[in-house]
Amino acid sequence: MAETDSAALEARDLHLWRGSKHVLRGLSFTASAGHLLHVRGPNGCGKTSLLRTLAGFLWPEEGALYWEGRPVTEDRDGYAAALAYLGHENAMKADLSPLENLRYATDVRHPTERRTIESVLERLGVGPQRDLPFRALSAGQRRRVAMARVLLARARLWLLDEPFTNLDVAGVRDLSAVVADHARQGGIAILTAHSELDLPGSELRRLELE
Amino acid sequence: MTPRRKRLYTVLGILGGVGLATLVAVKAFDNNLSYFYDPSQVATGKAPGDKSFRIGGMVTQGSLKRTPGSLEVSFTLTDFANTVPVSYTGLLPDLFREGQGIIAHGRLQGGVFVADEVLAKHDEKYTPPEVAKSMKKMQPPAGDKT
Amino acid sequence: MGKDVGTWTWFHKLASPPHFYRIAGRMIPWFAVPAAILIVASTYGGLVMAPADYQQKDAFRIIYVHVPAAWLSLMCYMTMASAAAVGLIWRIKLAHALAAASAPIGASFTLVTLVAGSLWGKPMWGTWWTWDARLTSELILLFLYLGYMALRSAFDDLTRADRASAVLALVGVVNVPIIHFSVVWWNSLHQGSTVLRKGGPAMPAEMLWPLLVGALGYTFLYAALACIRVRGEVLIRERNASWLKELEAA
Amino acid sequence: MTTLTTSLPRAAWLVLERDLRLAFRRWEQVTHPVMFFLMVATLFPLALSPEPALLRTIAPGVVWVGALLSALLALESLFRADLEDGTLEQLTLSGQPLAWLLLAKTLAHWLLSGLPLVVAAPLIAAGLAAPGEAVGTLMLSLALGTGVLSFIGSVGAALTLGSRRGSVLLSLLVLPLAMPVLIFGARATDQAMRGEVADGPLWLLAAMLILSATLSPLATAAAVRVSLE
């Protein structure tokens, strides 16, 4: 899935303002293949803003973001193809089933067989719900389906904003395993979570925002 | 696709689209787009007989007739090739005079253009009175076809 | 953009808010004084020195307000759209500030044009308002300005307001010629252009010079107003910046 | 770097197909603007007079103003739902050129909101005593004109996404830009009703459609990115 090289994602001296609030003040970090970055901090410290900046929605006023050594502004679509983003919203249509939703979300990037989608849904524990309308699913099940989209995107860089919201204990365990797997295969995951993370066998690093 | 190629395709796409739109617009101009009819078009029957439209032309010198005791006026409009009789009831604008360009809105009734609105069209030339006087001496009708 | 230091230094220096704030402040009298002199001269020349028109008599004198205002209403839109394009492409806040500052000025000029034209139209055409091409396109221009200002005011966040309104200004620029052409084709009563026409202006010199002086005066007026308004926009955008605090303390 | 293997036309088709499928699950998006169109057209005979000669005179204007307002009404839904459930964010992250995907999305929107107006037009034409020969031209002009409205409107819809007062503002932005469409559309209809060939205005509408289809997706893409900031 990914060739190993050094420092895949690098943030250099990011400054971000939201209105009159100076959210990011000269943030720098690097994340390379196999790294898991846990972004932590109190409410309103800019965790979501940071993730949205890394996903390319927000432009930092100063500083720059590099992917594989090149500024992401040079090839935004190329960078977007390399990342998968899970926001607060699940990005699923309530009137479509998980299977339909995932087909549209994934096929836009690369053709995916129905069997692949089904197996990922099974792995995340929502196999039986695959043909129900998305609106009929519980909040936790919806989050799992959304995570299936990230998994199916075949992206090297995962940006997960509060992926464990609404998940039960088993859900947290399943999801942690998926994220740890991703890192083991040379991927990068940057995620925000309030709780401590338990990700066995992977290099977990912390990024504290004040 | 590399970003450079993508930019190239975008620019080519825009040029192609704008070019095609221009071609189609040029094609539109081959057809008669006019809203206005001049006296010649009315005289040759190109103007609609059953619908109101606008007619533009010059008030023929010496054609203005007022009906005593009413606001009814009649005159003829010319484009120096054909003339159309016009009748109108109401106050005429200040700039209305013989030899002046006007625009009238109304409909044809039995070969007479019955106007419900008369607007004086004034040209883009501004002239002091004494110059205008001398110009009138040198050449008849001072107005032009604008 | 920042890599090519040699060429761009002056540009970035000018585009830096504190520097611009100071320069613009110093420029205001340099624009305002000529504006006042030129407009007074043009008014005197137009109302007193120029002879009356042989047909329109003294009513034609309204062109000394109407025509410069009409030119400026278009020029403001072009300035606004160019500034918006610069702001959108190079992400220069100051360009957005200029675009934002130009909109109300341009809308005012458009309104003056319409009102002056209407005052003229009643005695000359016999109607306050007619759906003529130029009148209609000027009216739609006013709508475009109002839409631009409405969009700006609908955002709480200035950065987003800047960028969204910039897109709208550019869309408007593509549409202005289309709108103009379509209403010309639709209905035309207004006279042709007096000054910019084939074969030179159709006006004697003593009528023409107050008009041109007036146009220049209005342009200076725009520059002065734009400086004042851009300074205001810069203050809003930079209200937390350290240079402003220093300025306050000094 | 990860490369995408889905071709651009295929990606655009997927965006289109998804919106069509969603519409078939929920019909309101399609039926409400048409109902509005029919009702607006009904108001005119009631407000003015049911006299056929008068109705025939005002028919081009009524049909076109009605179509413009209905198209405006439908625009509100173009991106709003996608913004709220997060799918608009994902669209910009698909790695495919956003302008293309938005072109497909606007096309889907036209199929769902513009085309029904075209189909409903003969009903209104009959109600306003318009001659039967004019119906073909009316439908053609509406098809071209509502296309232009969808493209111009997509820019407005994307621009007003991030703002507080959406729908009235959207009208303020789009209506001035839509005036040429109204002029030529009503003119084509008018000419056809008088038994004339309406080639001129129709070609102009076609030119506007091509121009707006070329340029507006780029502006819409820029506006969508602003809205996601």
JSON list of N, CA and C in Angstrom, two decimals, chain B residues 29 32-36 54 93-97 100 103 117-130 132 136 142-144 146, chain C residues 51-57 60 63 120 123-127 130-131 181 184-194 197 202-204 206-207:
[
{"chain": "B", "resi": 29, "resn": "PHE", "atom": "N", "xyz": [-26.59, 36.17, -34.16]},
{"chain": "B", "resi": 29, "resn": "PHE", "atom": "CA", "xyz": [-26.69, 37.48, -34.79]},
{"chain": "B", "resi": 29, "resn": "PHE", "atom": "C", "xyz": [-27.05, 37.40, -36.27]},
{"chain": "B", "resi": 32, "resn": "ASN", "atom": "N", "xyz": [-32.57, 37.87, -37.21]},
{"chain": "B", "resi": 32, "resn": "ASN", "atom": "CA", "xyz": [-33.03, 39.21, -36.85]},
{"chain": "B", "resi": 32, "resn": "ASN", "atom": "C", "xyz": [-33.35, 39.27, -35.37]},
{"chain": "B", "resi": 33, "resn": "LEU", "atom": "N", "xyz": [-32.54, 40.06, -34.63]},
{"chain": "B", "resi": 33, "resn": "LEU", "atom": "CA", "xyz": [-32.73, 40.13, -33.19]},
{"chain": "B", "resi": 33, "resn": "LEU", "atom": "C", "xyz": [-33.54, 41.34, -32.78]},
{"chain": "B", "resi": 34, "resn": "SER", "atom": "N", "xyz": [-33.88, 42.16, -33.77]},
{"chain": "B", "resi": 34, "resn": "SER", "atom": "CA", "xyz": [-34.37, 43.49, -33.42]},
{"chain": "B", "resi": 34, "resn": "SER", "atom": "C", "xyz": [-35.73, 43.48, -32.75]},
{"chain": "B", "resi": 35, "resn": "TYR", "atom": "N", "xyz": [-35.87, 44.40, -31.78]},
{"chain": "B", "resi": 35, "resn": "TYR", "atom": "CA", "xyz": [-37.12, 44.66, -31.11]},
{"chain": "B", "resi": 35, "resn": "TYR", "atom": "C", "xyz": [-37.81, 45.82, -31.74]},
{"chain": "B", "resi": 36, "resn": "PHE", "atom": "N", "xyz": [-36.94, 46.63, -32.34]},
{"chain": "B", "resi": 36, "resn": "PHE", "atom": "CA", "xyz": [-37.36, 47.89, -32.89]},
{"chain": "B", "resi": 36, "resn": "PHE", "atom": "C", "xyz": [-37.72, 47.72, -34.33]},
{"chain": "B", "resi": 54, "resn": "ARG", "atom": "N", "xyz": [-42.27, 48.90, -30.71]},
{"chain": "B", "resi": 54, "resn": "ARG", "atom": "CA", "xyz": [-41.70, 50.23, -30.71]},
{"chain": "B", "resi": 54, "resn": "ARG", "atom": "C", "xyz": [-41.26, 50.60, -32.11]},
{"chain": "B", "resi": 93, "resn": "PRO", "atom": "N", "xyz": [-43.46, 65.23, -25.12]},
{"chain": "B", "resi": 93, "resn": "PRO", "atom": "CA", "xyz": [-42.31, 65.68, -24.33]},
{"chain": "B", "resi": 93, "resn": "PRO", "atom": "C", "xyz": [-41.71, 66.98, -24.90]},
{"chain": "B", "resi": 94, "resn": "ASP", "atom": "N", "xyz": [-40.96, 67.70, -24.04]},
{"chain": "B", "resi": 94, "resn": "ASP", "atom": "CA", "xyz": [-40.36, 68.98, -24.42]},
{"chain": "B", "resi": 94, "resn": "ASP", "atom": "C", "xyz": [-39.54, 68.90, -25.70]},
{"chain": "B", "resi": 95, "resn": "LEU", "atom": "N", "xyz": [-38.80, 67.84, -25.82]},
{"chain": "B", "resi": 95, "resn": "LEU", "atom": "CA", "xyz": [-37.87, 67.74, -26.95]},
{"chain": "B", "resi": 95, "resn": "LEU", "atom": "C", "xyz": [-38.56, 67.35, -28.25]},
{"chain": "B", "resi": 96, "resn": "PHE", "atom": "N", "xyz": [-39.86, 67.12, -28.18]},
{"chain": "B", "resi": 96, "resn": "PHE", "atom": "CA", "xyz": [-40.56, 66.71, -29.38]},
{"chain": "B", "resi": 96, "resn": "PHE", "atom": "C", "xyz": [-40.70, 67.90, -30.33]},
{"chain": "B", "resi": 97, "resn": "ARG", "atom": "N", "xyz": [-40.20, 67.72, -31.53]},
{"chain": "B", "resi": 97, "resn": "ARG", "atom": "CA", "xyz": [-40.39, 68.76, -32.56]},
{"chain": "B", "resi": 97, "resn": "ARG", "atom": "C", "xyz": [-40.14, 68.10, -33.91]},
{"chain": "B", "resi": 100, "resn": "GLN", "atom": "N", "xyz": [-37.01, 65.90, -35.41]},
{"chain": "B", "resi": 100, "resn": "GLN", "atom": "CA", "xyz": [-36.33, 65.31, -34.26]},
{"chain": "B", "resi": 100, "resn": "GLN", "atom": "C", "xyz": [-36.60, 63.79, -34.23]},
{"chain": "B", "resi": 103, "resn": "ILE", "atom": "N", "xyz": [-39.15, 57.96, -30.40]},
{"chain": "B", "resi": 103, "resn": "ILE", "atom": "CA", "xyz": [-39.52, 56.56, -30.31]},
{"chain": "B", "resi": 103, "resn": "ILE", "atom": "C", "xyz": [-40.95, 56.51, -29.80]},
{"chain": "B", "resi": 117, "resn": "GLU", "atom": "N", "xyz": [-47.47, 55.89, -26.15]},
{"chain": "B", "resi": 117, "resn": "GLU", "atom": "CA", "xyz": [-46.37, 56.57, -25.48]},
{"chain": "B", "resi": 117, "resn": "GLU", "atom": "C", "xyz": [-45.44, 57.14, -26.55]},
{"chain": "B", "resi": 118, "resn": "VAL", "atom": "N", "xyz": [-45.01, 58.38, -26.38]},
{"chain": "B", "resi": 118, "resn": "VAL", "atom": "CA", "xyz": [-44.06, 58.99, -27.31]},
{"chain": "B", "resi": 118, "resn": "VAL", "atom": "C", "xyz": [-42.89, 59.50, -26.50]},
{"chain": "B", "resi": 119, "resn": "LEU", "atom": "N", "xyz": [-41.69, 59.08, -26.87]},
{"chain": "B", "resi": 119, "resn": "LEU", "atom": "CA", "xyz": [-40.48, 59.52, -26.17]},
{"chain": "B", "resi": 119, "resn": "LEU", "atom": "C", "xyz": [-39.58, 60.23, -27.15]},
{"chain": "B", "resi": 120, "resn": "ALA", "atom": "N", "xyz": [-39.08, 61.39, -26.73]},
{"chain": "B", "resi": 120, "resn": "ALA", "atom": "CA", "xyz": [-38.13, 62.09, -27.59]},
{"chain": "B", "resi": 120, "resn": "ALA", "atom": "C", "xyz": [-36.77, 61.43, -27.41]},
{"chain": "B", "resi": 121, "resn": "LYS", "atom": "N", "xyz": [-36.13, 61.13, -28.51]},
{"chain": "B", "resi": 121, "resn": "LYS", "atom": "CA", "xyz": [-34.80, 60.55, -28.43]},
{"chain": "B", "resi": 121, "resn": "LYS", "atom": "C", "xyz": [-33.84, 61.65, -28.79]},
{"chain": "B", "resi": 122, "resn": "HIS", "atom": "N", "xyz": [-32.93, 61.93, -27.87]},
{"chain": "B", "resi": 122, "resn": "HIS", "atom": "CA", "xyz": [-32.07, 63.05, -28.17]},
{"chain": "B", "resi": 122, "resn": "HIS", "atom": "C", "xyz": [-30.70, 62.50, -28.51]},
{"chain": "B", "resi": 123, "resn": "ASP", "atom": "N", "xyz": [-29.98, 63.13, -29.42]},
{"chain": "B", "resi": 123, "resn": "ASP", "atom": "CA", "xyz": [-28.73, 62.53, -29.88]},
{"chain": "B", "resi": 123, "resn": "ASP", "atom": "C", "xyz": [-27.59, 62.91, -28.95]},
{"chain": "B", "resi": 124, "resn": "GLU", "atom": "N", "xyz": [-26.42, 62.35, -29.25]},
{"chain": "B", "resi": 124, "resn": "GLU", "atom": "CA", "xyz": [-25.31, 62.53, -28.33]},
{"chain": "B", "resi": 124, "resn": "GLU", "atom": "C", "xyz": [-24.55, 63.82, -28.59]},
{"chain": "B", "resi": 125, "resn": "LYS", "atom": "N", "xyz": [-25.06, 64.68, -29.47]},
{"chain": "B", "resi": 125, "resn": "LYS", "atom": "CA", "xyz": [-24.35, 65.91, -29.78]},
{"chain": "B", "resi": 125, "resn": "LYS", "atom": "C", "xyz": [-24.89, 67.06, -28.95]},
{"chain": "B", "resi": 126, "resn": "TYR", "atom": "N", "xyz": [-24.00, 67.78, -28.33]},
{"chain": "B", "resi": 126, "resn": "TYR", "atom": "CA", "xyz": [-24.40, 68.95, -27.56]},
{"chain": "B", "resi": 126, "resn": "TYR", "atom": "C", "xyz": [-23.90, 70.18, -28.30]},
{"chain": "B", "resi": 127, "resn": "THR", "atom": "N", "xyz": [-24.76, 71.14, -28.54]},
{"chain": "B", "resi": 127, "resn": "THR", "atom": "CA", "xyz": [-24.41, 72.27, -29.39]},
{"chain": "B", "resi": 127, "resn": "THR", "atom": "C", "xyz": [-24.94, 73.57, -28.77]},
{"chain": "B", "resi": 128, "resn": "PRO", "atom": "N", "xyz": [-24.11, 74.63, -28.73]},
{"chain": "B", "resi": 128, "resn": "PRO", "atom": "CA", "xyz": [-24.63, 75.92, -28.30]},
{"chain": "B", "resi": 128, "resn": "PRO", "atom": "C", "xyz": [-25.61, 76.47, -29.34]},
{"chain": "B", "resi": 129, "resn": "PRO", "atom": "N", "xyz": [-26.58, 77.32, -28.92]},
{"chain": "B", "resi": 129, "resn": "PRO", "atom": "CA", "xyz": [-27.66, 77.75, -29.82]},
{"chain": "B", "resi": 129, "resn": "PRO", "atom": "C", "xyz": [-27.16, 78.43, -31.10]},
{"chain": "B", "resi": 130, "resn": "GLU", "atom": "N", "xyz": [-26.13, 79.29, -30.95]},
{"chain": "B", "resi": 130, "resn": "GLU", "atom": "CA", "xyz": [-25.70, 80.03, -32.15]},
{"chain": "B", "resi": 130, "resn": "GLU", "atom": "C", "xyz": [-25.07, 79.09, -33.20]},
{"chain": "B", "resi": 132, "resn": "ALA", "atom": "N", "xyz": [-25.93, 75.98, -33.60]},
{"chain": "B", "resi": 132, "resn": "ALA", "atom": "CA", "xyz": [-27.04, 75.25, -34.18]},
{"chain": "B", "resi": 132, "resn": "ALA", "atom": "C", "xyz": [-27.71, 76.08, -35.26]},
{"chain": "B", "resi": 136, "resn": "LYS", "atom": "N", "xyz": [-28.03, 75.06, -39.17]},
{"chain": "B", "resi": 136, "resn": "LYS", "atom": "CA", "xyz": [-29.32, 74.91, -39.83]},
{"chain": "B", "resi": 136, "resn": "LYS", "atom": "C", "xyz": [-29.33, 75.63, -41.17]},
{"chain": "B", "resi": 142, "resn": "ALA", "atom": "N", "xyz": [-31.28, 69.04, -38.97]},
{"chain": "B", "resi": 142, "resn": "ALA", "atom": "CA", "xyz": [-30.09, 69.02, -38.13]},
{"chain": "B", "resi": 142, "resn": "ALA", "atom": "C", "xyz": [-29.89, 67.67, -37.45]},
{"chain": "B", "resi": 143, "resn": "GLY", "atom": "N", "xyz": [-30.94, 66.93, -37.26]},
{"chain": "B", "resi": 143, "resn": "GLY", "atom": "CA", "xyz": [-30.81, 65.66, -36.54]},
{"chain": "B", "resi": 143, "resn": "GLY", "atom": "C", "xyz": [-30.12, 64.61, -37.38]},
{"chain": "B", "resi": 144, "resn": "ASP", "atom": "N", "xyz": [-29.73, 63.52, -36.74]},
{"chain": "B", "resi": 144, "resn": "ASP", "atom": "CA", "xyz": [-29.20, 62.41, -37.52]},
{"chain": "B", "resi": 144, "resn": "ASP", "atom": "C", "xyz": [-29.91, 61.12, -37.09]},
{"chain": "B", "resi": 146, "resn": "THR", "atom": "N", "xyz": [-29.24, 58.60, -35.19]},
{"chain": "B", "resi": 146, "resn": "THR", "atom": "CA", "xyz": [-28.93, 57.86, -33.96]},
{"chain": "B", "resi": 146, "resn": "THR", "atom": "C", "xyz": [-30.17, 57.56, -33.18]},
{"chain": "C", "resi": 51, "resn": "PRO", "atom": "N", "xyz": [-21.93, 77.39, -22.61]},
{"chain": "C", "resi": 51, "resn": "PRO", "atom": "CA", "xyz": [-23.20, 77.88, -23.16]},
{"chain": "C", "resi": 51, "resn": "PRO", "atom": "C", "xyz": [-24.29, 76.83, -23.03]},
{"chain": "C", "resi": 52, "resn": "ALA", "atom": "N", "xyz": [-25.54, 77.26, -23.09]},
{"chain": "C", "resi": 52, "resn": "ALA", "atom": "CA", "xyz": [-26.64, 76.30, -23.02]},
{"chain": "C", "resi": 52, "resn": "ALA", "atom": "C", "xyz": [-26.75, 75.56, -24.35]},
{"chain": "C", "resi": 53, "resn": "ASP", "atom": "N", "xyz": [-27.29, 74.34, -24.29]},
{"chain": "C", "resi": 53, "resn": "ASP", "atom": "CA", "xyz": [-27.48, 73.55, -25.51]},
{"chain": "C", "resi": 53, "resn": "ASP", "atom": "C", "xyz": [-28.65, 74.14, -26.30]},
{"chain": "C", "resi": 54, "resn": "TYR", "atom": "N", "xyz": [-28.56, 74.07, -27.66]},
{"chain": "C", "resi": 54, "resn": "TYR", "atom": "CA", "xyz": [-29.59, 74.73, -28.47]},
{"chain": "C", "resi": 54, "resn": "TYR", "atom": "C", "xyz": [-30.96, 74.07, -28.33]},
{"chain": "C", "resi": 55, "resn": "GLN", "atom": "N", "xyz": [-30.97, 72.80, -27.96]},
{"chain": "C", "resi": 55, "resn": "GLN", "atom": "CA", "xyz": [-32.26, 72.12, -27.83]},
{"chain": "C", "resi": 55, "resn": "GLN", "atom": "C", "xyz": [-32.66, 71.96, -26.37]},
{"chain": "C", "resi": 56, "resn": "GLN", "atom": "N", "xyz": [-31.69, 71.51, -25.56]},
{"chain": "C", "resi": 56, "resn": "GLN", "atom": "CA", "xyz": [-32.05, 71.15, -24.19]},
{"chain": "C", "resi": 56, "resn": "GLN", "atom": "C", "xyz": [-31.97, 72.34, -23.25]},
{"chain": "C", "resi": 57, "resn": "LYS", "atom": "N", "xyz": [-31.47, 73.47, -23.75]},
{"chain": "C", "resi": 57, "resn": "LYS", "atom": "CA", "xyz": [-31.29, 74.66, -22.92]},
{"chain": "C", "resi": 57, "resn": "LYS", "atom": "C", "xyz": [-30.40, 74.34, -21.73]},
{"chain": "C", "resi": 60, "resn": "PHE", "atom": "N", "xyz": [-29.28, 70.54, -19.95]},
{"chain": "C", "resi": 60, "resn": "PHE", "atom": "CA", "xyz": [-28.19, 69.63, -20.31]},
{"chain": "C", "resi": 60, "resn": "PHE", "atom": "C", "xyz": [-27.07, 69.67, -19.27]},
{"chain": "C", "resi": 63, "resn": "ILE", "atom": "N", "xyz": [-25.37, 66.92, -17.06]},
{"chain": "C", "resi": 63, "resn": "ILE", "atom": "CA", "xyz": [-24.34, 65.93, -17.45]},
{"chain": "C", "resi": 63, "resn": "ILE", "atom": "C", "xyz": [-23.05, 66.13, -16.67]},
{"chain": "C", "resi": 120, "resn": "TRP", "atom": "N", "xyz": [-33.06, 64.61, -15.21]},
{"chain": "C", "resi": 120, "resn": "TRP", "atom": "CA", "xyz": [-32.91, 65.11, -16.57]},
{"chain": "C", "resi": 120, "resn": "TRP", "atom": "C", "xyz": [-34.01, 64.54, -17.47]},
{"chain": "C", "resi": 123, "resn": "PRO", "atom": "N", "xyz": [-37.88, 66.40, -17.80]},
{"chain": "C", "resi": 123, "resn": "PRO", "atom": "CA", "xyz": [-38.15, 67.46, -18.80]},
{"chain": "C", "resi": 123, "resn": "PRO", "atom": "C", "xyz": [-37.80, 67.05, -20.22]},
{"chain": "C", "resi": 124, "resn": "MET", "atom": "N", "xyz": [-36.78, 66.20, -20.41]},
{"chain": "C", "resi": 124, "resn": "MET", "atom": "CA", "xyz": [-36.28, 65.95, -21.76]},
{"chain": "C", "resi": 124, "resn": "MET", "atom": "C", "xyz": [-37.01, 64.81, -22.47]},
{"chain": "C", "resi": 125, "resn": "TRP", "atom": "N", "xyz": [-37.13, 63.71, -21.78]},
{"chain": "C", "resi": 125, "resn": "TRP", "atom": "CA", "xyz": [-37.81, 62.56, -22.40]},
{"chain": "C", "resi": 125, "resn": "TRP", "atom": "C", "xyz": [-39.29, 62.57, -22.06]},
{"chain": "C", "resi": 126, "resn": "GLY", "atom": "N", "xyz": [-39.66, 63.33, -21.06]},
{"chain": "C", "resi": 126, "resn": "GLY", "atom": "CA", "xyz": [-41.05, 63.35, -20.65]},
{"chain": "C", "resi": 126, "resn": "GLY", "atom": "C", "xyz": [-41.39, 62.25, -19.66]},
{"chain": "C", "resi": 127, "resn": "THR", "atom": "N", "xyz": [-40.37, 61.65, -19.02]},
{"chain": "C", "resi": 127, "resn": "THR", "atom": "CA", "xyz": [-40.66, 60.62, -18.03]},
{"chain": "C", "resi": 127, "resn": "THR", "atom": "C", "xyz": [-39.51, 60.52, -17.04]},
{"chain": "C", "resi": 130, "resn": "THR", "atom": "N", "xyz": [-37.62, 55.31, -17.62]},
{"chain": "C", "resi": 130, "resn": "THR", "atom": "CA", "xyz": [-38.05, 54.51, -18.75]},
{"chain": "C", "resi": 130, "resn": "THR", "atom": "C", "xyz": [-37.15, 53.29, -18.83]},
{"chain": "C", "resi": 131, "resn": "TRP", "atom": "N", "xyz": [-37.69, 52.22, -19.34]},
{"chain": "C", "resi": 131, "resn": "TRP", "atom": "CA", "xyz": [-36.90, 50.98, -19.36]},
{"chain": "C", "resi": 131, "resn": "TRP", "atom": "C", "xyz": [-35.97, 50.97, -20.55]},
{"chain": "C", "resi": 181, "resn": "PHE", "atom": "N", "xyz": [-25.23, 44.09, -22.95]},
{"chain": "C", "resi": 181, "resn": "PHE", "atom": "CA", "xyz": [-25.61, 43.77, -24.33]},
{"chain": "C", "resi": 181, "resn": "PHE", "atom": "C", "xyz": [-27.07, 43.37, -24.42]},
{"chain": "C", "resi": 184, "resn": "VAL", "atom": "N", "xyz": [-29.36, 46.32, -24.20]},
{"chain": "C", "resi": 184, "resn": "VAL", "atom": "CA", "xyz": [-29.23, 47.17, -25.38]},
{"chain": "C", "resi": 184, "resn": "VAL", "atom": "C", "xyz": [-30.09, 46.60, -26.50]},
{"chain": "C", "resi": 185, "resn": "TRP", "atom": "N", "xyz": [-29.98, 45.30, -26.65]},
{"chain": "C", "resi": 185, "resn": "TRP", "atom": "CA", "xyz": [-30.74, 44.64, -27.69]},
{"chain": "C", "resi": 185, "resn": "TRP", "atom": "C", "xyz": [-32.23, 44.70, -27.37]},
{"chain": "C", "resi": 186, "resn": "TRP", "atom": "N", "xyz": [-32.53, 44.73, -26.09]},
{"chain": "C", "resi": 186, "resn": "TRP", "atom": "CA", "xyz": [-33.91, 44.67, -25.62]},
{"chain": "C", "resi": 186, "resn": "TRP", "atom": "C", "xyz": [-34.62, 45.99, -25.90]},
{"chain": "C", "resi": 187, "resn": "ASN", "atom": "N", "xyz": [-33.94, 47.11, -25.63]},
{"chain": "C", "resi": 187, "resn": "ASN", "atom": "CA", "xyz": [-34.63, 48.38, -25.71]},
{"chain": "C", "resi": 187, "resn": "ASN", "atom": "C", "xyz": [-33.64, 49.52, -25.56]},
{"chain": "C", "resi": 188, "resn": "SER", "atom": "N", "xyz": [-33.51, 50.37, -26.56]},
{"chain": "C", "resi": 188, "resn": "SER", "atom": "CA", "xyz": [-32.53, 51.44, -26.46]},
{"chain": "C", "resi": 188, "resn": "SER", "atom": "C", "xyz": [-33.14, 52.80, -26.77]},
{"chain": "C", "resi": 189, "resn": "LEU", "atom": "N", "xyz": [-32.99, 53.73, -25.86]},
{"chain": "C", "resi": 189, "resn": "LEU", "atom": "CA", "xyz": [-33.50, 55.07, -26.05]},
{"chain": "C", "resi": 189, "resn": "LEU", "atom": "C", "xyz": [-32.41, 56.10, -25.77]},
{"chain": "C", "resi": 190, "resn": "HIS", "atom": "N", "xyz": [-31.55, 55.75, -24.82]},
{"chain": "C", "resi": 190, "resn": "HIS", "atom": "CA", "xyz": [-30.50, 56.64, -24.38]},
{"chain": "C", "resi": 190, "resn": "HIS", "atom": "C", "xyz": [-29.58, 57.00, -25.54]},
{"chain": "C", "resi": 191, "resn": "GLN", "atom": "N", "xyz": [-29.10, 58.23, -25.54]},
{"chain": "C", "resi": 191, "resn": "GLN", "atom": "CA", "xyz": [-28.18, 58.64, -26.60]},
{"chain": "C", "resi": 191, "resn": "GLN", "atom": "C", "xyz": [-26.88, 57.86, -26.52]},
{"chain": "C", "resi": 192, "resn": "GLY", "atom": "N", "xyz": [-26.12, 57.93, -27.64]},
{"chain": "C", "resi": 192, "resn": "GLY", "atom": "CA", "xyz": [-24.82, 57.26, -27.66]},
{"chain": "C", "resi": 192, "resn": "GLY", "atom": "C", "xyz": [-23.84, 57.99, -26.77]},
{"chain": "C", "resi": 193, "resn": "SER", "atom": "N", "xyz": [-22.62, 57.45, -26.72]},
{"chain": "C", "resi": 193, "resn": "SER", "atom": "CA", "xyz": [-21.61, 58.07, -25.89]},
{"chain": "C", "resi": 193, "resn": "SER", "atom": "C", "xyz": [-21.17, 59.39, -26.51]},
{"chain": "C", "resi": 194, "resn": "THR", "atom": "N", "xyz": [-21.10, 60.46, -25.69]},
{"chain": "C", "resi": 194, "resn": "THR", "atom": "CA", "xyz": [-20.78, 61.78, -26.23]},
{"chain": "C", "resi": 194, "resn": "THR", "atom": "C", "xyz": [-19.28, 61.94, -26.44]},
{"chain": "C", "resi": 197, "resn": "ARG", "atom": "N", "xyz": [-16.44, 58.56, -28.76]},
{"chain": "C", "resi": 197, "resn": "ARG", "atom": "CA", "xyz": [-17.14, 58.10, -29.94]},
{"chain": "C", "resi": 197, "resn": "ARG", "atom": "C", "xyz": [-16.22, 58.24, -31.13]},
{"chain": "C", "resi": 202, "resn": "ALA", "atom": "N", "xyz": [-18.45, 64.85, -29.63]},
{"chain": "C", "resi": 202, "resn": "ALA", "atom": "CA", "xyz": [-19.42, 65.66, -30.37]},
{"chain": "C", "resi": 202, "resn": "ALA", "atom": "C", "xyz": [-19.85, 66.83, -29.50]},
{"chain": "C", "resi": 203, "resn": "MET", "atom": "N", "xyz": [-18.90, 67.65, -29.14]},
{"chain": "C", "resi": 203, "resn": "MET", "atom": "CA", "xyz": [-19.16, 68.71, -28.18]},
{"chain": "C", "resi": 203, "resn": "MET", "atom": "C", "xyz": [-18.13, 69.80, -28.38]},
{"chain": "C", "resi": 204, "resn": "PRO", "atom": "N", "xyz": [-18.54, 71.05, -28.32]},
{"chain": "C", "resi": 204, "resn": "PRO", "atom": "CA", "xyz": [-17.53, 72.11, -28.43]},
{"chain": "C", "resi": 204, "resn": "PRO", "atom": "C", "xyz": [-16.68, 72.17, -27.17]},
{"chain": "C", "resi": 206, "resn": "GLU", "atom": "N", "xyz": [-15.78, 74.45, -25.02]},
{"chain": "C", "resi": 206, "resn": "GLU", "atom": "CA", "xyz": [-16.21, 75.10, -23.78]},
{"chain": "C", "resi": 206, "resn": "GLU", "atom": "C", "xyz": [-17.26, 74.28, -23.03]},
{"chain": "C", "resi": 207, "resn": "MET", "atom": "N", "xyz": [-17.90, 73.33, -23.72]},
{"chain": "C", "resi": 207, "resn": "MET", "atom": "CA", "xyz": [-18.81, 72.41, -23.02]},
{"chain": "C", "resi": 207, "resn": "MET", "atom": "C", "xyz": [-18.05, 71.20, -22.52]}
]
